[in-house]
Every structure is written in structure tokens, then in C-alpha cells.
Amino acid sequence: VLKLSAELGVLPNDMIPSLYNALSAGIPKENVMDFLATATKAAKAGVATTEEAVGALTTVLNGYKLPAEKAQEVSDALFTTIKNGVTTMPELAANIGKVTPIAASLGIKFDDVAAAFAEMTKAMGPNKSAETGTALKALFADLGKAGSKAADNFERISGKSFPEFIKAGGNINQALQMMAKDAELNNLRLFDMFRGVEAGNAALILAANGGKGLAGQMAEMANKAGATDAAYRKMTQTLDFVKQQLMSMLSAGMIRAGQAFANALRAAGPALLILGKAFANLDWSRLGNAMMNLGKTVAPSLQELAVELGRLMQAIAGASGHADKTQNVLVGMVDALTDIAKLAQIIVHTFDLLAAAIGFVSDPLKKMNEDIDKMNFLGRLIFQPWKTLKGIIDEIANIALTA
């Protein structure tokens, strides 16, 4: 869905409900993504929502008991209707279902239904799709229902029922022309051969001018292949589509990032729970006391070290005029720095031990509490090198000052 969303310029949140609607309408799982791609293109090209396009396609597919693979053909028929009639995808989605059940039951091809819809909306003008759907339903019902006025008239004229005529290869245009000629021969109006106003008006529109208009629409339907893609390509050249596609790509990317983060969090969950439990049960009082003791132990040593370093600097400054004395001081400094390096290694090693101790182990709580105890002797561990270093610095300073 995310890939399709980014490719076709539809936000994932708008596409996901359409996916569920398609599955609910009976589109098989193995075909649903191809179906959704067709519906989305139809929606984009027809300036409709994906849900409206899904509704129109599934209405026809279900009405005619067609497999999902026929969605592209149905979509092409709908776009040929839009191209040659005066209707829209949202209007077709809302009204085509009025006609398809009865038309399918009579054996009328959907292409012929779509052609009739296009011709009627072309004649009736904008915003007449609802009236067209109702009129076509009435027309087919009157012709197909045994004992109705139009059905009796047609059977008298053709010698067979309308469903039989269709089954034998006839079409709605041929049937209406047969009835129009009979009405003319008997000084009647074609309108009078139907029971109701809606059915009569539909017959008049479709049979007008010898049925040339309907015949032309049916010929267009024969060449409908590619109508959806052609309309879609035209839409992709607009600035609005580019903006929508960019927003869809960004939205899909953010969703993928969120999914990746969620997966990582789920993977780390058990370890985080262990660590959280360990910290929740840690003896923070003992840890605080250990840190305080460490500070008390180290602070005096650091203060004394600062004093001794000051004396050392004074000694170096006083010996600057005597090369041999300066050399002795420098040798002492090297030794002192060597001890400082050793001290740094001890400190780093100590903290490495502490870091390892609080790692993700099978029993981190026990390990942490043990290392709190280790911190209590950390002061002693550090104090001894400081004491040694203090003595070295003191000795160097004395040599320099007395030299």
C-alpha cells in the first residue's frame, strides 16, 4: 500500500479504507493490489476519491459476476462514458448500481449499458446522472418483465421475448429501432409503447435519429481499451498531482520510519524491561553513600596535588637559568607523568569494570549492588596513586629549590 501510495500520489490514510472496502466487496486478496492500482488511477483521472472508484468498479464487477481481473476493462468503459457523455466518476459511482443488476439479469453487456448512459447524459446535460440511472432501470425493467407493456409489444414485433433476443446476439439499439419502426407503421409514438414516463423518455432519447447516437457510443466502447491510462497520464502532468505525489511519498516514508522504530523497540523490549527492573530495585541509598565516600576520599588528594603542582612550577621557574638543575627537574617530571599515566589506566580500567557490571546480564540487579560495594574501595584505589604522585612531586620540587 505504501509503495502504491507514493507511486500514484494518494495518501496512505486515504488508500487503506479503499483496500478494506475492496476486500469487503469480494475482491480476492491475491488480486486486491492490482485492483486497487486500477481504482486509484480511475479516481485520479476521474477527479474522485479512491473509495468512489472502488465503489463504481465493485458494483459493476459484482453485478455482472465478473472476476477482479476485469476491473481494468470496466474502468475503461466508465472513462469512455465520462469522455463521451456528460457525467463524472463520482456520479457514476453513485448511480451505475441502479442499472447493473437488472441489465446483467437480462444479459445486456455492460459496454452497452455504459454506451446508453453516455448517450443519455449527453442529451440530458450536466448533473443528470441520477435521472439517467433511474430512467435506464425503468426502460430495462419494462422490456424485460413478462406481461409488461413494453415486453408484450416487443414480443409481438420480434416474435421472441427481449431476454431471448439479447441472448441470441441482439442489443438494446436494435430492439429500440424495431419498436420505433413498428410505432411509425401503426401511427403511434415510441413513447406510447412503454408503461411509464421514465422508460418512455429513455427510449425516445436512445432511439433518436435512427439510433445513430447510441450506435456511435457503442462503437466507442469497442475501442475503450486504454481509456483509463490515457486519462490518468493527462492528470499526472498537472501541478496538483505532483504536489500530491510528493506529500504521499513523504507520508509513506514517515510511516516506514515509524514501523522501523517500532520494530527496533519491540526487539529491545525484553532487555529494556530487565534494565528497567534493575534500576527500579537498585539500592540508590547505598549508591549515594558510595559516591559521597568516593568524593570525600579523592577531594583532599586533588587539593594537595594542586598545591604540589604549584610548588613544582615555581621550582621550574627558579631553575630555568641552570641547565643541569633543569635537567634533573625534567627527569623528575617525566617520572611523575609516567605515574600519572599509570593512574589514568587504573581509573579507565576501573570504570570499564563498572560499565561491564551494569550491562545486560542475566541478573543485573545483583551485579549492580555488588559494584556499589566496589565503589567504596575506589577511593582507596585512587588515593594510593595520588599519595605516591604527591611524594614524587614534592621530591622534585625540593631538589629544584635546593639545587
Coordinates of C-alpha atoms in Angstrom, one line a residue:
V1 CA 0.0 0.0 0.0
L2 CA 2.8 2.4 0.9
K3 CA 4.6 1.8 -2.4
L4 CA 1.4 2.2 -4.4
S5 CA 0.5 5.3 -2.4
A6 CA 3.8 7.0 -3.2
E7 CA 3.7 6.0 -6.9
L8 CA 0.1 7.1 -7.6
G9 CA 0.1 10.2 -5.3
V10 CA -2.6 9.1 -2.8
L11 CA -2.0 9.5 0.9
P12 CA -1.8 6.1 2.7
N13 CA -4.6 7.1 5.1
D14 CA -6.9 7.6 2.1
M15 CA -5.9 4.4 0.4
I16 CA -6.2 2.0 3.3
P17 CA -10.0 2.3 3.7
S18 CA -10.4 1.6 0.0
L19 CA -8.3 -1.5 0.4
Y20 CA -10.7 -2.8 3.1
N21 CA -13.7 -1.8 1.0
A22 CA -12.4 -3.8 -1.9
L23 CA -11.8 -6.8 0.2
S24 CA -15.2 -6.5 1.8
A25 CA -16.8 -6.2 -1.7
G26 CA -15.3 -9.6 -2.6
I27 CA -12.1 -8.8 -4.4
P28 CA -9.7 -11.7 -3.7
K29 CA -6.6 -11.0 -1.6
E30 CA -4.3 -12.1 -4.5
N31 CA -5.9 -9.6 -6.8
V32 CA -6.6 -6.7 -4.5
M33 CA -3.4 -4.7 -5.1
D34 CA -3.8 -4.8 -8.8
F35 CA -7.4 -3.9 -8.4
L36 CA -6.5 -1.0 -6.0
A37 CA -4.0 0.3 -8.6
T38 CA -6.7 0.4 -11.2
A39 CA -9.2 2.0 -8.9
T40 CA -6.7 4.6 -7.8
K41 CA -5.8 5.6 -11.3
A42 CA -9.5 5.8 -12.1
A43 CA -10.0 8.0 -9.1
K44 CA -7.1 10.3 -10.0
A45 CA -8.2 10.5 -13.6
G46 CA -11.8 11.0 -12.8
V47 CA -11.2 13.6 -10.0
A48 CA -12.8 11.3 -7.5
T49 CA -11.9 9.6 -4.2
T50 CA -10.4 6.1 -4.3
E51 CA -13.4 4.9 -2.3
E52 CA -15.7 6.2 -5.0
A53 CA -13.8 4.5 -7.8
V54 CA -13.7 1.3 -5.8
G55 CA -17.4 1.5 -5.3
A56 CA -18.1 2.0 -9.0
L57 CA -15.8 -0.9 -10.1
T58 CA -17.0 -3.4 -7.5
T59 CA -20.7 -2.5 -8.2
V60 CA -20.2 -3.5 -11.9
L61 CA -18.0 -6.5 -11.1
N62 CA -20.4 -7.9 -8.6
G63 CA -23.5 -7.0 -10.6
Y64 CA -22.1 -8.9 -13.7
K65 CA -20.3 -11.6 -11.6
L66 CA -17.0 -10.6 -13.2
P67 CA -13.6 -11.6 -11.8
A68 CA -11.3 -8.9 -10.4
E69 CA -9.1 -9.2 -13.4
K70 CA -11.8 -7.5 -15.4
A71 CA -11.5 -4.3 -13.4
Q72 CA -9.4 -2.6 -16.0
E73 CA -11.9 -3.2 -18.7
V74 CA -14.7 -1.9 -16.5
S75 CA -12.7 1.2 -15.7
D76 CA -12.0 1.8 -19.4
A77 CA -15.8 1.6 -20.1
L78 CA -16.5 4.0 -17.3
F79 CA -13.9 6.5 -18.6
T80 CA -15.3 6.2 -22.1
T81 CA -18.7 7.0 -20.7
I82 CA -17.2 10.1 -19.0
K83 CA -15.4 11.1 -22.1
N84 CA -18.3 10.8 -24.5
G85 CA -21.2 11.7 -22.1
V86 CA -21.8 14.4 -19.5
T87 CA -21.1 12.7 -16.2
T88 CA -18.3 12.2 -13.7
M89 CA -16.7 9.4 -11.8
P90 CA -18.4 10.3 -8.5
E91 CA -21.8 10.5 -10.3
L92 CA -21.2 7.1 -12.0
A93 CA -20.2 5.6 -8.7
A94 CA -23.4 6.8 -7.1
N95 CA -25.8 5.8 -9.9
I96 CA -24.4 3.0 -12.1
G97 CA -25.6 0.5 -9.5
K98 CA -29.2 1.4 -10.3
V99 CA -28.9 -0.2 -13.7
T100 CA -26.3 -3.0 -13.5
P101 CA -28.4 -5.6 -11.5
I102 CA -31.3 -5.7 -14.0
A103 CA -29.1 -5.2 -17.0
A104 CA -27.0 -8.2 -16.0
S105 CA -30.0 -10.3 -15.4
L106 CA -31.3 -9.6 -18.9
G107 CA -27.9 -10.4 -20.5
I108 CA -27.2 -6.8 -21.6
K109 CA -23.5 -6.3 -22.0
F110 CA -22.0 -3.7 -19.6
D111 CA -20.4 -1.9 -22.6
D112 CA -24.0 -1.4 -24.0
V113 CA -25.2 -0.1 -20.6
A114 CA -22.2 2.3 -20.4
A115 CA -22.9 3.5 -24.0
A116 CA -26.6 4.1 -23.2
F117 CA -25.6 6.0 -20.0
A118 CA -23.2 8.2 -22.1
E119 CA -25.8 9.0 -24.7
M120 CA -28.5 9.9 -22.2
T121 CA -26.3 12.2 -20.1
K122 CA -25.1 13.8 -23.4
A123 CA -28.7 14.5 -24.3
M124 CA -29.9 15.5 -20.9
G125 CA -27.0 17.7 -19.8
P126 CA -24.9 18.2 -16.6
N127 CA -26.0 16.7 -13.3
K128 CA -28.4 14.3 -14.8
S129 CA -26.7 11.1 -13.9
A130 CA -29.2 10.2 -11.2
E131 CA -32.1 10.7 -13.6
T132 CA -30.3 8.7 -16.2
G133 CA -29.7 5.7 -13.9
T134 CA -33.4 5.7 -12.9
A135 CA -34.6 6.0 -16.5
L136 CA -32.4 3.2 -17.8
K137 CA -33.6 1.0 -14.9
A138 CA -37.2 1.6 -15.8
L139 CA -36.5 1.0 -19.5
F140 CA -34.8 -2.3 -19.0
A141 CA -37.4 -3.4 -16.4
D142 CA -40.3 -2.7 -18.8
L143 CA -38.7 -4.5 -21.6
G144 CA -37.6 -7.5 -19.5
K145 CA -40.6 -8.1 -17.3
A146 CA -43.0 -10.6 -18.8
G147 CA -46.5 -9.1 -19.1
S148 CA -45.4 -5.5 -19.0
K149 CA -46.4 -3.1 -21.8
A150 CA -43.1 -2.8 -23.5
A151 CA -42.3 -6.5 -23.1
D152 CA -45.6 -7.5 -24.8
N153 CA -45.1 -5.0 -27.6
F154 CA -41.5 -6.2 -28.3
E155 CA -42.5 -9.9 -28.3
R156 CA -45.3 -9.1 -30.8
I157 CA -42.9 -7.3 -33.0
S158 CA -39.9 -9.7 -32.9
G159 CA -41.6 -13.0 -32.2
K160 CA -39.5 -13.6 -29.1
S161 CA -39.0 -12.1 -25.6
F162 CA -36.5 -9.3 -25.0
P163 CA -34.2 -11.6 -22.9
E164 CA -34.3 -14.2 -25.7
F165 CA -33.5 -11.5 -28.3
I166 CA -30.5 -10.4 -26.3
K167 CA -29.3 -14.0 -25.7
A168 CA -29.5 -14.6 -29.5
G169 CA -27.0 -11.7 -30.0
G170 CA -29.3 -8.7 -30.3
N171 CA -28.6 -5.4 -28.5
I172 CA -30.7 -2.6 -27.0
N173 CA -30.2 -0.3 -30.0
Q174 CA -31.6 -2.9 -32.4
A175 CA -34.5 -3.6 -30.1
L176 CA -35.5 0.1 -29.9
Q177 CA -35.2 0.6 -33.7
M178 CA -37.5 -2.3 -34.3
M179 CA -40.1 -0.8 -31.9
A180 CA -39.7 2.7 -33.4
K181 CA -40.4 1.4 -36.9
D182 CA -43.4 -0.6 -35.7
A183 CA -44.8 2.5 -33.9
E184 CA -44.4 4.6 -37.0
L185 CA -46.2 2.0 -39.1
N186 CA -49.1 2.0 -36.7
N187 CA -49.2 5.8 -36.3
L188 CA -48.1 5.5 -32.7
R189 CA -45.3 7.2 -30.7
L190 CA -42.5 5.1 -29.4
F191 CA -43.2 6.7 -26.0
D192 CA -46.6 5.1 -26.1
M193 CA -45.2 1.6 -26.3
F194 CA -43.8 1.8 -22.8
R195 CA -45.6 1.8 -19.5
G196 CA -44.1 4.8 -17.7
V197 CA -42.7 8.2 -18.4
E198 CA -39.2 7.4 -17.4
A199 CA -38.9 4.3 -19.6
G200 CA -40.6 6.2 -22.5
N201 CA -38.3 9.1 -22.3
A202 CA -35.2 6.9 -22.1
A203 CA -36.5 5.1 -25.3
L204 CA -37.0 8.4 -27.1
I205 CA -33.5 9.6 -26.3
L206 CA -31.7 6.4 -27.3
A207 CA -33.7 5.8 -30.4
A208 CA -33.5 9.4 -31.7
N209 CA -32.1 10.0 -35.3
G210 CA -32.4 6.3 -36.1
G211 CA -30.3 5.3 -33.2
K212 CA -27.1 6.8 -34.7
G213 CA -26.1 8.4 -31.4
L214 CA -26.3 5.2 -29.4
A215 CA -24.7 3.3 -32.2
G216 CA -21.8 5.7 -32.1
Q217 CA -21.4 5.4 -28.4
M218 CA -21.4 1.6 -28.7
A219 CA -18.6 1.8 -31.4
E220 CA -16.6 4.0 -29.0
M221 CA -16.9 1.3 -26.3
A222 CA -15.4 -1.2 -28.7
N223 CA -12.3 0.9 -28.7
K224 CA -12.3 1.7 -25.0
A225 CA -9.0 -0.1 -24.2
G226 CA -6.5 2.3 -22.6
A227 CA -9.1 5.0 -21.7
T228 CA -8.2 4.9 -18.0
D229 CA -4.5 5.1 -18.6
A230 CA -4.9 8.0 -21.1
A231 CA -6.9 10.0 -18.6
Y232 CA -4.5 9.2 -15.8
R233 CA -1.5 10.3 -17.8
K234 CA -3.2 13.6 -18.5
M235 CA -3.7 14.1 -14.8
T236 CA -0.1 13.3 -13.9
Q237 CA 1.0 16.3 -15.9
T238 CA -0.7 18.7 -13.6
L239 CA 1.0 20.6 -10.7
D240 CA -1.6 19.4 -8.3
F241 CA -0.7 15.8 -9.0
V242 CA 3.0 16.5 -8.4
K243 CA 2.2 18.1 -5.1
Q244 CA 0.0 15.2 -4.0
Q245 CA 2.6 12.7 -5.1
L246 CA 5.3 14.5 -3.1
M247 CA 3.1 14.5 0.0
S248 CA 2.3 10.8 -0.5
M249 CA 6.0 10.0 -0.7
L250 CA 6.7 11.9 2.5
S251 CA 3.8 10.3 4.3
A252 CA 4.9 6.8 3.2
G253 CA 8.5 7.5 4.2
M254 CA 7.4 8.6 7.7
I255 CA 5.2 5.5 8.1
R256 CA 8.1 3.3 7.2
A257 CA 10.4 5.1 9.6
G258 CA 7.8 4.7 12.3
Q259 CA 7.5 1.0 11.6
A260 CA 11.3 0.5 11.7
F261 CA 11.5 2.3 15.1
A262 CA 8.6 0.2 16.4
N263 CA 10.3 -3.0 15.3
A264 CA 13.5 -1.9 17.0
L265 CA 11.7 -1.0 20.2
R266 CA 10.0 -4.4 20.2
A267 CA 13.3 -6.2 19.7
A268 CA 14.9 -4.3 22.5
G269 CA 11.9 -4.6 24.8
P270 CA 13.0 -7.6 26.9
A271 CA 16.4 -6.1 27.6
L272 CA 14.9 -2.8 28.4
L273 CA 12.5 -4.4 30.8
I274 CA 15.4 -6.2 32.6
L275 CA 17.3 -3.0 32.8
G276 CA 14.3 -1.0 34.0
K277 CA 13.6 -3.6 36.7
A278 CA 17.2 -3.5 37.8
F279 CA 17.1 0.3 38.1
A280 CA 13.8 0.2 39.8
N281 CA 15.1 -2.1 42.5
L282 CA 18.6 -0.6 42.8
D283 CA 19.7 0.4 46.3
W284 CA 20.1 4.1 45.5
S285 CA 20.8 5.0 49.1
R286 CA 23.9 2.7 49.1
L287 CA 25.0 4.1 45.8
G288 CA 24.6 7.7 47.0
N289 CA 26.7 6.9 50.1
A290 CA 29.4 5.2 48.0
M291 CA 29.6 8.3 45.7
M292 CA 29.9 10.6 48.8
N293 CA 32.6 8.5 50.2
L294 CA 34.4 8.5 46.9
G295 CA 34.2 12.3 46.8
K296 CA 35.5 12.6 50.4
T297 CA 38.4 10.4 49.6
V298 CA 39.5 11.9 46.3
A299 CA 38.9 15.6 47.1
P300 CA 41.7 16.1 49.6
S301 CA 44.1 14.3 47.3
L302 CA 43.2 16.5 44.4
Q303 CA 43.7 19.6 46.6
E304 CA 47.1 18.5 47.8
L305 CA 48.1 17.7 44.2
A306 CA 47.2 21.2 43.1
V307 CA 49.4 22.7 45.8
E308 CA 52.3 20.4 44.9
L309 CA 51.9 21.2 41.2
G310 CA 52.1 24.9 42.1
R311 CA 55.4 24.3 44.0
L312 CA 56.7 22.4 41.1
M313 CA 56.0 25.2 38.7
Q314 CA 57.8 27.6 41.0
A315 CA 60.8 25.3 41.2
I316 CA 61.0 25.0 37.4
A317 CA 60.8 28.8 37.0
G318 CA 63.7 29.2 39.6
A319 CA 65.9 26.6 37.9
S320 CA 65.5 28.0 34.4
G321 CA 68.9 29.5 34.4
H322 CA 70.7 26.3 35.4
A323 CA 70.8 23.6 32.7
D324 CA 71.9 20.8 34.9
K325 CA 69.3 21.6 37.6
T326 CA 66.6 22.0 34.9
Q327 CA 67.5 18.6 33.5
N328 CA 67.0 17.0 36.9
V329 CA 63.6 18.6 37.2
L330 CA 62.6 17.4 33.8
V331 CA 63.6 13.9 34.6
G332 CA 61.5 14.0 37.7
M333 CA 58.6 15.4 35.7
V334 CA 58.8 12.5 33.2
D335 CA 58.7 10.0 36.1
A336 CA 55.7 11.9 37.6
L337 CA 53.9 11.9 34.2
T338 CA 54.6 8.2 33.9
D339 CA 52.9 7.6 37.2
I340 CA 50.0 9.9 36.1
A341 CA 49.6 7.7 33.0
K342 CA 49.5 4.6 35.2
L343 CA 46.9 6.2 37.4
A344 CA 44.8 7.1 34.3
Q345 CA 45.0 3.4 33.2
I346 CA 43.8 2.3 36.6
I347 CA 40.9 4.8 36.5
V348 CA 39.9 3.7 33.0
H349 CA 40.1 0.1 33.9
T350 CA 38.0 0.7 37.0
F351 CA 35.3 2.4 35.0
D352 CA 35.4 -0.3 32.4
L353 CA 34.7 -2.8 35.1
L354 CA 31.8 -0.7 36.4
A355 CA 30.3 -0.4 32.8
A356 CA 30.5 -4.1 32.3
A357 CA 29.0 -4.8 35.6
I358 CA 25.8 -2.8 34.8
G359 CA 25.5 -4.4 31.3
F360 CA 22.6 -6.6 30.1
V361 CA 23.4 -9.6 32.2
S362 CA 21.1 -12.3 33.4
D363 CA 20.9 -10.8 36.9
P364 CA 21.8 -7.1 36.6
L365 CA 20.3 -6.1 40.0
K366 CA 22.7 -8.4 41.9
K367 CA 25.7 -7.2 39.8
M368 CA 24.9 -3.5 40.3
N369 CA 24.6 -3.8 44.0
E370 CA 27.9 -5.7 44.1
D371 CA 29.6 -2.9 42.2
I372 CA 28.2 -0.3 44.6
D373 CA 30.4 -2.0 47.2
K374 CA 33.3 -1.8 44.7
M375 CA 32.9 1.9 44.6
N376 CA 33.6 2.1 48.3
F377 CA 37.1 1.0 47.7
L378 CA 37.5 3.0 44.6
G379 CA 38.6 5.9 46.8
R380 CA 41.4 3.8 48.3
L381 CA 42.4 2.6 44.8
I382 CA 42.7 6.1 43.6
F383 CA 44.1 7.6 46.8
Q384 CA 47.3 5.4 46.8
P385 CA 48.5 6.7 43.3
W386 CA 47.7 10.2 44.3
K387 CA 49.8 9.8 47.5
T388 CA 52.7 8.4 45.5
L389 CA 52.4 11.1 42.9
K390 CA 52.3 13.8 45.7
G391 CA 55.5 12.4 47.2
I392 CA 57.3 12.4 43.8
I393 CA 56.2 16.0 43.0
D394 CA 57.3 17.1 46.5
E395 CA 60.7 15.5 46.0
I396 CA 61.2 17.1 42.6
A397 CA 60.2 20.5 44.0
N398 CA 62.7 20.1 46.9
I399 CA 65.5 19.1 44.5
A400 CA 64.8 22.1 42.3
L401 CA 64.5 24.6 45.1
T402 CA 67.7 23.5 46.9
A403 CA 69.8 23.0 43.8

